[in-house]
Amino acid sequence: MNLAYEAVLRGVDRAARLATRTQGGRIRVYLSVILIALFALVALFGDLQRVLGADALRLDDALDVTGGLRLLGLLLAVAASFVSIVIRRDLLAIIALGSSGLAIAVVIALEPSPDVALVQAVVDVLTTVVLVLALSRLPRAQRLRAEALNNGSSVRHALLAVAGSALVTWICLYAFASRPRPSLVTPYYEQNAKPLTGAADIVGAIVVDFRGFDTLICEITVFSAAGMGVFTLIRHAMRKREAAQLPVEGEVETASHLPILPAHISGVDGVRTSPFIRALAYAALPLAFVLATVQIIYGHDQPGDGFTAGVTLSLGVGFWYVVFGYERTRQRLGLIRPALLIGSSLLLVLGGSTLPLVLGGGFFSPFDFGAALNLPLPKGFYLSTSFLFEVAICLAVLGATMFIVDTLGHPERDLE
Amino acid sequence: MTLFAILPILIPLSSAAVATLLIRSPRLQTAWAFGAMVAAFVSSAGLLWMVWTSGQPLVYQMGLWPAPFGISIVADLLSAFMAAMVQFVFVFGFLYALGAKDKAVHHPTFYPLFLFLVAGLSGGMLAGNIFNLFVMVELVVLSGSILTAISDDRYGPEAAYKYFLISTIASFCLLFAIGSLYISYGTLNMADLAARIAADQDQPLLPLATVLLAVTFMVKSAVVPFHFWQPDFHTASPTAVSAMLSSVVVKLGVYGFLRMTTLLVPHAEWLRGALVALGIASIVFGGLGAAGTHNLKRMFAYSTLAQIGFIHVGVGWGTPFSLAAILFTFNHALIKSAMLMLSGYLASRAPIKTAAFSVLRGTGKYAPLAGVIFFFGGMALAGIPPTNGFISKLMLFQSGVQAASDSSFAETVAYWLPLLLLGVSSALTLIYVFRAFMRVWWEPFKPDQPDAKVKPHGDSPLAPGLLVAVCLALGIWAQPLIQLAQGTSAWIQQPRAYVQAVLKQDAGVIR
Amino acid sequence: MEVLKALAIGALFGIGLYQLLRRNIIRSAIGLVILSNAVNLFLLSAGAYDGVVEAYAKATGQRSDALPQALILTAIVISLGGFAFVLSLLYVISARYRTGDSDEVKGLSG
């Protein structure tokens, strides 16, 4: 009896060891297994042949100017992304990625969809900036070793990629070919945007009014959380000795043999700045501010909203970092304290949305305070809940982006 | 009055905003956060009470835009129950964090992020619109990742990275599913979708959307083979966080499946079969993994895989048996959070702060109270009376036997195999829990360094102690909870009431 | 023409997926961005109408479907936030493990 018990225990132990061996630790293995399982389930239960056998499909061979431009933009995007695979240097791959994103912004603008195109363009620029920042702070030897890995390829991964693109092509083909379709919700938005919310820009009305709760959670909360996360992770959680071995500002490739320049003509990494670029920076920030203000105030009737305003502002501040260096920018723009911005923006939006509740509407109902109080405001400017919302989004985005850019750019310095 | 439905989301969210402004006053921030969590729990318990007594779902339209054009927050009995469960367990999580000595807990942004986590989770349970669900899921993923990445454990960033990449794949699947559903039915509101899917099941993209939605929830609830992120992620987080992750955050996927199989796509029979099959695989893998691992916290993480497997088998068996699944969900949440907190407590008192068996060996003799709590908690995990774990396993067993006797011969395997595994897995649980107990409390304390000492004070064991006491209480007075679960199960079998409450019009052909 | 458009979006997705699975962690991050671009283009294709005119109240003609555009906007912001966080994770990981190779990041196993 005891022998049987021992045997069972030993069998269990051996099986257990086999089980824990599957957790090998390599993320690429995990991802491959998950993707294979995903495609297997799709193949088994996705009923794919039904999709293209449907009779309501309409394939159009006509090619007008807009359609041709769309195709060109898509081709550019695909080509640029392909370049980012095969090119060896990481910095060039990032630039290829940036161009791909801008081509996609063009495609989106041709949809036609100007709001989203603006957001895509702005986000693409910010992504490129952040990627280059992150890349530049990696130790050089490590970067070169990692670049050497770019030569390898894998048949298994290529097959997975092909399977993925086949699936997506399948769905998109159905999506394009079955237009026009009935939409049950869009006509409501189209008819009621101007009368019920005062906005001519329907997409803006959806984002800020009709589906404002989504925007609260996403554009304010998630984005602020991301900013806080980047700050906390690098600033507090990175140990001193790990931070110590990263290149300090000024140590990057070129700087060691350069003379120390006086403060007013040196920018980031001690590089010498010309009067032209300093003048440009002095012009750029107020311009960014004006652009941001326009986008917030008139976002209701034109492309642009609080999000693009916030990113525009932060790109302007980022430009100042590069031209004037980190320390001097912080001295002159002391008002930008990320945590303060984030907390107050959330409270602004929550407070602004609760007020209509008290005044006879619901939580997150649209309410035009300007009209209610009979304020003499310029044409097109409404002091409403949506305006407060846009301001709050701009503040939150500015705060979070500052968290991200500051921390990634200068991990060794202590901020707040 | 219907405003009550959004309080469980708004209270944590606004408190997080205030907590962000209190970044420079840690004591005030901590007190505020804990108070906010208690207030949130009171609101969600109140919501549950209101829904239970009124017999009708409570629906709030954000901005008062009519459904299906606006965002609906729907509190039917299942949503209210799960939101209340989540916030109940989180109160204990905050309690543990109050007494915790982690550096991570004392970071100025810990509490805002912890509050974001509970806000997103509650929002996900109460969402009535699938895109709103997506946004809440993203909030949960991001806050969970950040909290893990700032952990004292040196592998925190690695665990967070792997989790985030895998969750991103799941998010893409969810976006594809949302897009496909919009293409096919032109709406995003869940009640509206349910009514339209019931009326027209021949849309070409529907099966694909179902698969993609299912994969999303499989990743979220760590079903084999989408589970790879789970052991690392639930081990490397700070203790207060990992106790929440493994007990309630993972239940978001379970909630998703309950909604899919009862409301959205009840006709998808393959989904139920897949849930049973993959649930069986999770039970086996989770049990074996727990037996073979070298770290106490990791052992409990693997154990979660197995327990979630049981819940999925219960969901897959079909709606009449979802009673067992719902009961299991609640009880498991209590037990698992208690055990993970206890592991964290032991780790905090060990010579080096880790839950590895090699370091914890023999340290138990300096923590006798923890031993008592562990003993009872282990009994609950293995399903021995008089604990709530026993009640939930009994319910599952009973439903399984009943289903097996009613079914055809071919289907019997789907019932008997998991029942057999229920017994085997409970025995296995007993083995590895007992082995862990012996290693920590029975074996002598012989550290590698001669001067390594067990610290006299670590985190506070109050929270796990209270949780285990609740487990014992629920094992003895099980009736109220069973009644609640029964009511929930009855509600979700009538999706017509849900749809009518949201759309305020006839629900068409839906059951 | 629709075929070409669909092929392009599918190709973009495939390229992103291939990049995601590479060893160099910066390339892997680039793959994430390409993937989210592809998903956003898919959401754009989910619009119910072949738009000729922008979605503005004063515009006459067939407006492009405004709802998917709002969804894409939200999705872009979420992916930007997530991406920034992933980069900071990669930063800490490469400093801690002193490598830019994702296959060497396997401290947690078993």
PDB file of N, CA and C in Angstrom, chain B residues 131 134-135 138 142 145-146 149 151 153-162 164-165 168-169 172 175-180 182-183 186 188 232-233 235-236 293-294 298 302, chain C residues 13 17 20 25 28 32 35-36 39-40 42-43 45-48 65 67-68 70-71 74-75 78 81-83 85-86 89-90 92-93 96-97 102 105-110:
ATOM      1  N   PHE B 131     -17.961  48.497 -26.565  1.00  0.00           N
ATOM      2  CA  PHE B 131     -16.754  49.308 -26.659  1.00  0.00           C
ATOM      3  C   PHE B 131     -16.374  49.856 -25.293  1.00  0.00           C
ATOM      4  N   PHE B 134     -14.380  47.300 -23.725  1.00  0.00           N
ATOM      5  CA  PHE B 134     -13.007  47.320 -24.221  1.00  0.00           C
ATOM      6  C   PHE B 134     -12.187  48.361 -23.481  1.00  0.00           C
ATOM      7  N   VAL B 135     -12.746  49.560 -23.327  1.00  0.00           N
ATOM      8  CA  VAL B 135     -11.996  50.630 -22.682  1.00  0.00           C
ATOM      9  C   VAL B 135     -11.705  50.280 -21.218  1.00  0.00           C
ATOM     10  N   GLU B 138      -8.943  47.764 -21.028  1.00  0.00           N
ATOM     11  CA  GLU B 138      -7.634  48.391 -21.216  1.00  0.00           C
ATOM     12  C   GLU B 138      -7.161  49.061 -19.941  1.00  0.00           C
ATOM     13  N   LEU B 142      -3.722  48.008 -18.094  1.00  0.00           N
ATOM     14  CA  LEU B 142      -2.640  48.975 -17.899  1.00  0.00           C
ATOM     15  C   LEU B 142      -2.331  49.163 -16.419  1.00  0.00           C
ATOM     16  N   SER B 145      -0.584  46.127 -15.045  1.00  0.00           N
ATOM     17  CA  SER B 145       0.807  46.022 -15.489  1.00  0.00           C
ATOM     18  C   SER B 145       1.695  46.992 -14.739  1.00  0.00           C
ATOM     19  N   ILE B 146       1.225  48.215 -14.576  1.00  0.00           N
ATOM     20  CA  ILE B 146       2.069  49.203 -13.896  1.00  0.00           C
ATOM     21  C   ILE B 146       2.318  48.762 -12.465  1.00  0.00           C
ATOM     22  N   ALA B 149       4.851  46.134 -12.473  1.00  0.00           N
ATOM     23  CA  ALA B 149       6.187  46.548 -12.891  1.00  0.00           C
ATOM     24  C   ALA B 149       6.921  47.271 -11.778  1.00  0.00           C
ATOM     25  N   SER B 151       6.855  46.548  -8.709  1.00  0.00           N
ATOM     26  CA  SER B 151       6.956  45.666  -7.554  1.00  0.00           C
ATOM     27  C   SER B 151       8.380  45.613  -7.005  1.00  0.00           C
ATOM     28  N   ASP B 153       9.751  42.937  -6.247  1.00  0.00           N
ATOM     29  CA  ASP B 153      10.323  41.747  -6.862  1.00  0.00           C
ATOM     30  C   ASP B 153      11.124  42.158  -8.095  1.00  0.00           C
ATOM     31  N   ARG B 154      12.342  41.659  -8.222  1.00  0.00           N
ATOM     32  CA  ARG B 154      13.166  42.145  -9.327  1.00  0.00           C
ATOM     33  C   ARG B 154      12.666  41.682 -10.677  1.00  0.00           C
ATOM     34  N   TYR B 155      11.738  40.714 -10.698  1.00  0.00           N
ATOM     35  CA  TYR B 155      11.201  40.254 -11.981  1.00  0.00           C
ATOM     36  C   TYR B 155       9.894  40.939 -12.337  1.00  0.00           C
ATOM     37  N   GLY B 156       9.511  41.944 -11.581  1.00  0.00           N
ATOM     38  CA  GLY B 156       8.270  42.643 -11.872  1.00  0.00           C
ATOM     39  C   GLY B 156       8.160  43.151 -13.296  1.00  0.00           C
ATOM     40  N   PRO B 157       9.141  43.927 -13.790  1.00  0.00           N
ATOM     41  CA  PRO B 157       9.022  44.435 -15.160  1.00  0.00           C
ATOM     42  C   PRO B 157       8.914  43.321 -16.189  1.00  0.00           C
ATOM     43  N   GLU B 158       9.651  42.224 -15.981  1.00  0.00           N
ATOM     44  CA  GLU B 158       9.574  41.134 -16.953  1.00  0.00           C
ATOM     45  C   GLU B 158       8.159  40.556 -17.006  1.00  0.00           C
ATOM     46  N   ALA B 159       7.580  40.309 -15.813  1.00  0.00           N
ATOM     47  CA  ALA B 159       6.223  39.763 -15.765  1.00  0.00           C
ATOM     48  C   ALA B 159       5.237  40.724 -16.415  1.00  0.00           C
ATOM     49  N   ALA B 160       5.406  42.016 -16.121  1.00  0.00           N
ATOM     50  CA  ALA B 160       4.484  43.008 -16.681  1.00  0.00           C
ATOM     51  C   ALA B 160       4.619  43.070 -18.199  1.00  0.00           C
ATOM     52  N   TYR B 161       5.846  42.958 -18.693  1.00  0.00           N
ATOM     53  CA  TYR B 161       6.081  43.021 -20.138  1.00  0.00           C
ATOM     54  C   TYR B 161       5.388  41.866 -20.854  1.00  0.00           C
ATOM     55  N   LYS B 162       5.583  40.646 -20.310  1.00  0.00           N
ATOM     56  CA  LYS B 162       4.969  39.502 -20.963  1.00  0.00           C
ATOM     57  C   LYS B 162       3.446  39.598 -20.919  1.00  0.00           C
ATOM     58  N   PHE B 164       1.681  42.287 -20.733  1.00  0.00           N
ATOM     59  CA  PHE B 164       1.184  43.359 -21.582  1.00  0.00           C
ATOM     60  C   PHE B 164       1.164  42.952 -23.042  1.00  0.00           C
ATOM     61  N   LEU B 165       2.217  42.282 -23.515  1.00  0.00           N
ATOM     62  CA  LEU B 165       2.226  41.860 -24.912  1.00  0.00           C
ATOM     63  C   LEU B 165       1.080  40.897 -25.202  1.00  0.00           C
ATOM     64  N   THR B 168      -2.160  42.641 -25.248  1.00  0.00           N
ATOM     65  CA  THR B 168      -2.354  43.450 -26.450  1.00  0.00           C
ATOM     66  C   THR B 168      -2.932  42.606 -27.574  1.00  0.00           C
ATOM     67  N   ILE B 169      -2.444  41.371 -27.710  1.00  0.00           N
ATOM     68  CA  ILE B 169      -3.039  40.478 -28.710  1.00  0.00           C
ATOM     69  C   ILE B 169      -4.523  40.302 -28.410  1.00  0.00           C
ATOM     70  N   PHE B 172      -6.441  43.316 -29.473  1.00  0.00           N
ATOM     71  CA  PHE B 172      -6.662  43.372 -30.918  1.00  0.00           C
ATOM     72  C   PHE B 172      -7.805  42.446 -31.309  1.00  0.00           C
ATOM     73  N   LEU B 175     -10.964  44.181 -30.498  1.00  0.00           N
ATOM     74  CA  LEU B 175     -11.280  45.230 -31.462  1.00  0.00           C
ATOM     75  C   LEU B 175     -11.792  44.645 -32.767  1.00  0.00           C
ATOM     76  N   PHE B 176     -11.177  43.551 -33.213  1.00  0.00           N
ATOM     77  CA  PHE B 176     -11.681  42.912 -34.427  1.00  0.00           C
ATOM     78  C   PHE B 176     -13.105  42.402 -34.215  1.00  0.00           C
ATOM     79  N   ALA B 177     -13.351  41.854 -33.024  1.00  0.00           N
ATOM     80  CA  ALA B 177     -14.697  41.346 -32.747  1.00  0.00           C
ATOM     81  C   ALA B 177     -15.703  42.486 -32.742  1.00  0.00           C
ATOM     82  N   ILE B 178     -15.328  43.608 -32.096  1.00  0.00           N
ATOM     83  CA  ILE B 178     -16.236  44.747 -32.053  1.00  0.00           C
ATOM     84  C   ILE B 178     -16.508  45.249 -33.466  1.00  0.00           C
ATOM     85  N   GLY B 179     -15.444  45.383 -34.258  1.00  0.00           N
ATOM     86  CA  GLY B 179     -15.615  45.833 -35.632  1.00  0.00           C
ATOM     87  C   GLY B 179     -16.524  44.902 -36.419  1.00  0.00           C
ATOM     88  N   SER B 180     -16.283  43.577 -36.276  1.00  0.00           N
ATOM     89  CA  SER B 180     -17.103  42.620 -37.020  1.00  0.00           C
ATOM     90  C   SER B 180     -18.560  42.685 -36.590  1.00  0.00           C
ATOM     91  N   TYR B 182     -20.066  45.294 -35.396  1.00  0.00           N
ATOM     92  CA  TYR B 182     -20.646  46.523 -35.928  1.00  0.00           C
ATOM     93  C   TYR B 182     -20.949  46.375 -37.407  1.00  0.00           C
ATOM     94  N   ILE B 183     -20.043  45.718 -38.134  1.00  0.00           N
ATOM     95  CA  ILE B 183     -20.282  45.492 -39.567  1.00  0.00           C
ATOM     96  C   ILE B 183     -21.545  44.658 -39.765  1.00  0.00           C
ATOM     97  N   GLY B 186     -24.543  46.638 -36.913  1.00  0.00           N
ATOM     98  CA  GLY B 186     -24.691  48.081 -36.907  1.00  0.00           C
ATOM     99  C   GLY B 186     -24.882  48.720 -35.558  1.00  0.00           C
ATOM    100  N   LEU B 188     -23.514  48.822 -31.097  1.00  0.00           N
ATOM    101  CA  LEU B 188     -22.508  48.384 -30.137  1.00  0.00           C
ATOM    102  C   LEU B 188     -23.104  48.062 -28.774  1.00  0.00           C
ATOM    103  N   ASP B 232       3.677  33.973 -14.008  1.00  0.00           N
ATOM    104  CA  ASP B 232       4.634  35.054 -13.731  1.00  0.00           C
ATOM    105  C   ASP B 232       3.931  36.276 -13.168  1.00  0.00           C
ATOM    106  N   PHE B 233       2.843  36.659 -13.825  1.00  0.00           N
ATOM    107  CA  PHE B 233       2.202  37.918 -13.474  1.00  0.00           C
ATOM    108  C   PHE B 233       1.625  37.889 -12.067  1.00  0.00           C
ATOM    109  N   THR B 235       2.654  36.129  -9.628  1.00  0.00           N
ATOM    110  CA  THR B 235       3.671  35.917  -8.616  1.00  0.00           C
ATOM    111  C   THR B 235       4.481  37.171  -8.358  1.00  0.00           C
ATOM    112  N   ALA B 236       4.823  37.889  -9.427  1.00  0.00           N
ATOM    113  CA  ALA B 236       5.784  38.969  -9.268  1.00  0.00           C
ATOM    114  C   ALA B 236       5.175  40.266  -8.755  1.00  0.00           C
ATOM    115  N   THR B 293       6.112  23.383  -8.595  1.00  0.00           N
ATOM    116  CA  THR B 293       6.818  24.647  -8.599  1.00  0.00           C
ATOM    117  C   THR B 293       7.550  24.907  -7.296  1.00  0.00           C
ATOM    118  N   HIS B 294       8.447  25.878  -7.331  1.00  0.00           N
ATOM    119  CA  HIS B 294       9.431  26.040  -6.279  1.00  0.00           C
ATOM    120  C   HIS B 294       9.165  27.235  -5.385  1.00  0.00           C
ATOM    121  N   ARG B 298       3.856  31.234  -6.382  1.00  0.00           N
ATOM    122  CA  ARG B 298       3.665  30.678  -7.713  1.00  0.00           C
ATOM    123  C   ARG B 298       2.762  29.458  -7.660  1.00  0.00           C
ATOM    124  N   TYR B 302      -0.597  28.893  -9.908  1.00  0.00           N
ATOM    125  CA  TYR B 302      -0.974  27.735 -10.715  1.00  0.00           C
ATOM    126  C   TYR B 302      -2.304  27.163 -10.245  1.00  0.00           C
TER     127      TYR B 302
ATOM    128  N   PHE C  13      -0.836  44.133 -41.336  1.00  0.00           N
ATOM    129  CA  PHE C  13      -1.008  43.338 -40.132  1.00  0.00           C
ATOM    130  C   PHE C  13       0.035  42.237 -40.061  1.00  0.00           C
ATOM    131  N   LEU C  17       2.884  41.653 -37.248  1.00  0.00           N
ATOM    132  CA  LEU C  17       2.955  40.411 -36.476  1.00  0.00           C
ATOM    133  C   LEU C  17       4.371  39.826 -36.552  1.00  0.00           C
ATOM    134  N   LEU C  20       6.639  41.743 -34.378  1.00  0.00           N
ATOM    135  CA  LEU C  20       6.392  41.521 -32.960  1.00  0.00           C
ATOM    136  C   LEU C  20       7.160  40.305 -32.454  1.00  0.00           C
ATOM    137  N   ILE C  25      14.319  43.755 -29.052  1.00  0.00           N
ATOM    138  CA  ILE C  25      13.103  44.251 -28.410  1.00  0.00           C
ATOM    139  C   ILE C  25      12.618  45.571 -28.985  1.00  0.00           C
ATOM    140  N   SER C  28      10.526  44.650 -31.860  1.00  0.00           N
ATOM    141  CA  SER C  28       9.279  44.098 -31.355  1.00  0.00           C
ATOM    142  C   SER C  28       8.319  45.223 -31.010  1.00  0.00           C
ATOM    143  N   LEU C  32       4.545  46.343 -32.590  1.00  0.00           N
ATOM    144  CA  LEU C  32       3.314  46.695 -31.897  1.00  0.00           C
ATOM    145  C   LEU C  32       2.640  47.900 -32.539  1.00  0.00           C
ATOM    146  N   LEU C  35       1.100  46.956 -35.847  1.00  0.00           N
ATOM    147  CA  LEU C  35      -0.123  46.192 -35.624  1.00  0.00           C
ATOM    148  C   LEU C  35      -1.281  47.100 -35.262  1.00  0.00           C
ATOM    149  N   SER C  36      -1.049  48.065 -34.363  1.00  0.00           N
ATOM    150  CA  SER C  36      -2.192  48.902 -33.990  1.00  0.00           C
ATOM    151  C   SER C  36      -2.609  49.781 -35.157  1.00  0.00           C
ATOM    152  N   VAL C  39      -4.886  47.584 -37.185  1.00  0.00           N
ATOM    153  CA  VAL C  39      -6.201  47.399 -36.563  1.00  0.00           C
ATOM    154  C   VAL C  39      -7.039  48.658 -36.732  1.00  0.00           C
ATOM    155  N   ASN C  40      -6.401  49.835 -36.617  1.00  0.00           N
ATOM    156  CA  ASN C  40      -7.159  51.074 -36.804  1.00  0.00           C
ATOM    157  C   ASN C  40      -7.682  51.193 -38.217  1.00  0.00           C
ATOM    158  N   PHE C  42      -8.467  48.706 -40.076  1.00  0.00           N
ATOM    159  CA  PHE C  42      -9.600  47.791 -40.161  1.00  0.00           C
ATOM    160  C   PHE C  42     -10.866  48.439 -39.616  1.00  0.00           C
ATOM    161  N   LEU C  43     -10.720  49.119 -38.457  1.00  0.00           N
ATOM    162  CA  LEU C  43     -11.900  49.763 -37.879  1.00  0.00           C
ATOM    163  C   LEU C  43     -12.473  50.808 -38.834  1.00  0.00           C
ATOM    164  N   SER C  45     -12.403  50.555 -41.997  1.00  0.00           N
ATOM    165  CA  SER C  45     -13.140  49.834 -43.029  1.00  0.00           C
ATOM    166  C   SER C  45     -14.487  49.356 -42.529  1.00  0.00           C
ATOM    167  N   ALA C  46     -14.674  49.379 -41.206  1.00  0.00           N
ATOM    168  CA  ALA C  46     -15.945  48.918 -40.659  1.00  0.00           C
ATOM    169  C   ALA C  46     -17.027  49.978 -40.782  1.00  0.00           C
ATOM    170  N   GLY C  47     -16.676  51.144 -41.305  1.00  0.00           N
ATOM    171  CA  GLY C  47     -17.679  52.176 -41.490  1.00  0.00           C
ATOM    172  C   GLY C  47     -18.753  51.708 -42.447  1.00  0.00           C
ATOM    173  N   ALA C  48     -19.952  52.137 -42.182  1.00  0.00           N
ATOM    174  CA  ALA C  48     -21.068  51.561 -42.922  1.00  0.00           C
ATOM    175  C   ALA C  48     -21.262  52.172 -44.306  1.00  0.00           C
ATOM    176  N   ASP C  65     -18.995  57.330 -42.145  1.00  0.00           N
ATOM    177  CA  ASP C  65     -19.597  56.847 -40.910  1.00  0.00           C
ATOM    178  C   ASP C  65     -18.824  57.379 -39.710  1.00  0.00           C
ATOM    179  N   LEU C  67     -19.271  56.895 -36.377  1.00  0.00           N
ATOM    180  CA  LEU C  67     -19.040  56.115 -35.159  1.00  0.00           C
ATOM    181  C   LEU C  67     -17.700  55.388 -35.157  1.00  0.00           C
ATOM    182  N   PRO C  68     -17.335  54.639 -36.233  1.00  0.00           N
ATOM    183  CA  PRO C  68     -16.020  53.979 -36.184  1.00  0.00           C
ATOM    184  C   PRO C  68     -14.884  54.972 -36.030  1.00  0.00           C
ATOM    185  N   ALA C  70     -14.895  57.657 -34.212  1.00  0.00           N
ATOM    186  CA  ALA C  70     -14.752  57.935 -32.786  1.00  0.00           C
ATOM    187  C   ALA C  70     -14.070  56.769 -32.085  1.00  0.00           C
ATOM    188  N   LEU C  71     -14.404  55.543 -32.502  1.00  0.00           N
ATOM    189  CA  LEU C  71     -13.780  54.379 -31.886  1.00  0.00           C
ATOM    190  C   LEU C  71     -12.284  54.347 -32.174  1.00  0.00           C
ATOM    191  N   THR C  74     -10.348  56.771 -29.956  1.00  0.00           N
ATOM    192  CA  THR C  74     -10.116  56.217 -28.627  1.00  0.00           C
ATOM    193  C   THR C  74      -9.040  55.147 -28.664  1.00  0.00           C
ATOM    194  N   ALA C  75      -9.118  54.278 -29.670  1.00  0.00           N
ATOM    195  CA  ALA C  75      -8.147  53.184 -29.738  1.00  0.00           C
ATOM    196  C   ALA C  75      -6.731  53.709 -29.945  1.00  0.00           C
ATOM    197  N   ILE C  78      -5.418  54.962 -26.604  1.00  0.00           N
ATOM    198  CA  ILE C  78      -5.076  53.858 -25.703  1.00  0.00           C
ATOM    199  C   ILE C  78      -3.772  53.209 -26.132  1.00  0.00           C
ATOM    200  N   GLY C  81      -0.779  55.337 -25.101  1.00  0.00           N
ATOM    201  CA  GLY C  81      -0.461  55.228 -23.685  1.00  0.00           C
ATOM    202  C   GLY C  81       0.216  53.906 -23.372  1.00  0.00           C
ATOM    203  N   GLY C  82      -0.379  52.826 -23.882  1.00  0.00           N
ATOM    204  CA  GLY C  82       0.203  51.509 -23.647  1.00  0.00           C
ATOM    205  C   GLY C  82       1.599  51.410 -24.208  1.00  0.00           C
ATOM    206  N   PHE C  83       1.795  51.993 -25.389  1.00  0.00           N
ATOM    207  CA  PHE C  83       3.093  51.888 -26.028  1.00  0.00           C
ATOM    208  C   PHE C  83       4.163  52.613 -25.229  1.00  0.00           C
ATOM    209  N   PHE C  85       4.189  53.019 -22.114  1.00  0.00           N
ATOM    210  CA  PHE C  85       4.493  52.195 -20.958  1.00  0.00           C
ATOM    211  C   PHE C  85       5.371  51.013 -21.343  1.00  0.00           C
ATOM    212  N   VAL C  86       5.080  50.382 -22.477  1.00  0.00           N
ATOM    213  CA  VAL C  86       5.902  49.254 -22.915  1.00  0.00           C
ATOM    214  C   VAL C  86       7.345  49.699 -23.113  1.00  0.00           C
ATOM    215  N   LEU C  89       9.022  49.896 -19.899  1.00  0.00           N
ATOM    216  CA  LEU C  89       9.319  48.542 -19.432  1.00  0.00           C
ATOM    217  C   LEU C  89      10.574  48.014 -20.097  1.00  0.00           C
ATOM    218  N   LEU C  90      10.658  48.201 -21.426  1.00  0.00           N
ATOM    219  CA  LEU C  90      11.825  47.717 -22.157  1.00  0.00           C
ATOM    220  C   LEU C  90      13.087  48.383 -21.645  1.00  0.00           C
ATOM    221  N   VAL C  92      13.672  49.532 -18.557  1.00  0.00           N
ATOM    222  CA  VAL C  92      14.090  48.957 -17.286  1.00  0.00           C
ATOM    223  C   VAL C  92      14.639  47.549 -17.497  1.00  0.00           C
ATOM    224  N   ILE C  93      13.990  46.772 -18.350  1.00  0.00           N
ATOM    225  CA  ILE C  93      14.448  45.402 -18.584  1.00  0.00           C
ATOM    226  C   ILE C  93      15.838  45.394 -19.202  1.00  0.00           C
ATOM    227  N   ARG C  96      18.276  46.231 -16.516  1.00  0.00           N
ATOM    228  CA  ARG C  96      18.426  45.221 -15.478  1.00  0.00           C
ATOM    229  C   ARG C  96      19.097  43.964 -15.998  1.00  0.00           C
ATOM    230  N   TYR C  97      18.685  43.523 -17.190  1.00  0.00           N
ATOM    231  CA  TYR C  97      19.226  42.271 -17.721  1.00  0.00           C
ATOM    232  C   TYR C  97      20.396  42.497 -18.651  1.00  0.00           C
ATOM    233  N   SER C 102      15.164  39.617 -26.682  1.00  0.00           N
ATOM    234  CA  SER C 102      14.034  39.192 -25.863  1.00  0.00           C
ATOM    235  C   SER C 102      14.152  37.739 -25.417  1.00  0.00           C
ATOM    236  N   VAL C 105      15.373  37.352 -21.842  1.00  0.00           N
ATOM    237  CA  VAL C 105      14.554  37.825 -20.729  1.00  0.00           C
ATOM    238  C   VAL C 105      13.750  36.637 -20.238  1.00  0.00           C
ATOM    239  N   LYS C 106      14.381  35.759 -19.498  1.00  0.00           N
ATOM    240  CA  LYS C 106      13.618  34.612 -19.007  1.00  0.00           C
ATOM    241  C   LYS C 106      13.953  34.318 -17.566  1.00  0.00           C
ATOM    242  N   GLY C 107      13.947  35.352 -16.757  1.00  0.00           N
ATOM    243  CA  GLY C 107      14.197  35.145 -15.340  1.00  0.00           C
ATOM    244  C   GLY C 107      13.102  34.350 -14.667  1.00  0.00           C
ATOM    245  N   LEU C 108      11.857  34.537 -15.137  1.00  0.00           N
ATOM    246  CA  LEU C 108      10.734  33.851 -14.501  1.00  0.00           C
ATOM    247  C   LEU C 108      10.412  32.616 -15.302  1.00  0.00           C
ATOM    248  N   SER C 109      10.674  31.457 -14.757  1.00  0.00           N
ATOM    249  CA  SER C 109      10.299  30.241 -15.478  1.00  0.00           C
ATOM    250  C   SER C 109       9.993  29.159 -14.472  1.00  0.00           C
ATOM    251  N   GLY C 110       9.323  28.103 -14.946  1.00  0.00           N
ATOM    252  CA  GLY C 110       9.058  26.954 -14.082  1.00  0.00           C
ATOM    253  C   GLY C 110       8.038  27.234 -13.094  1.00  0.00           C
TER     254      GLY C 110
END
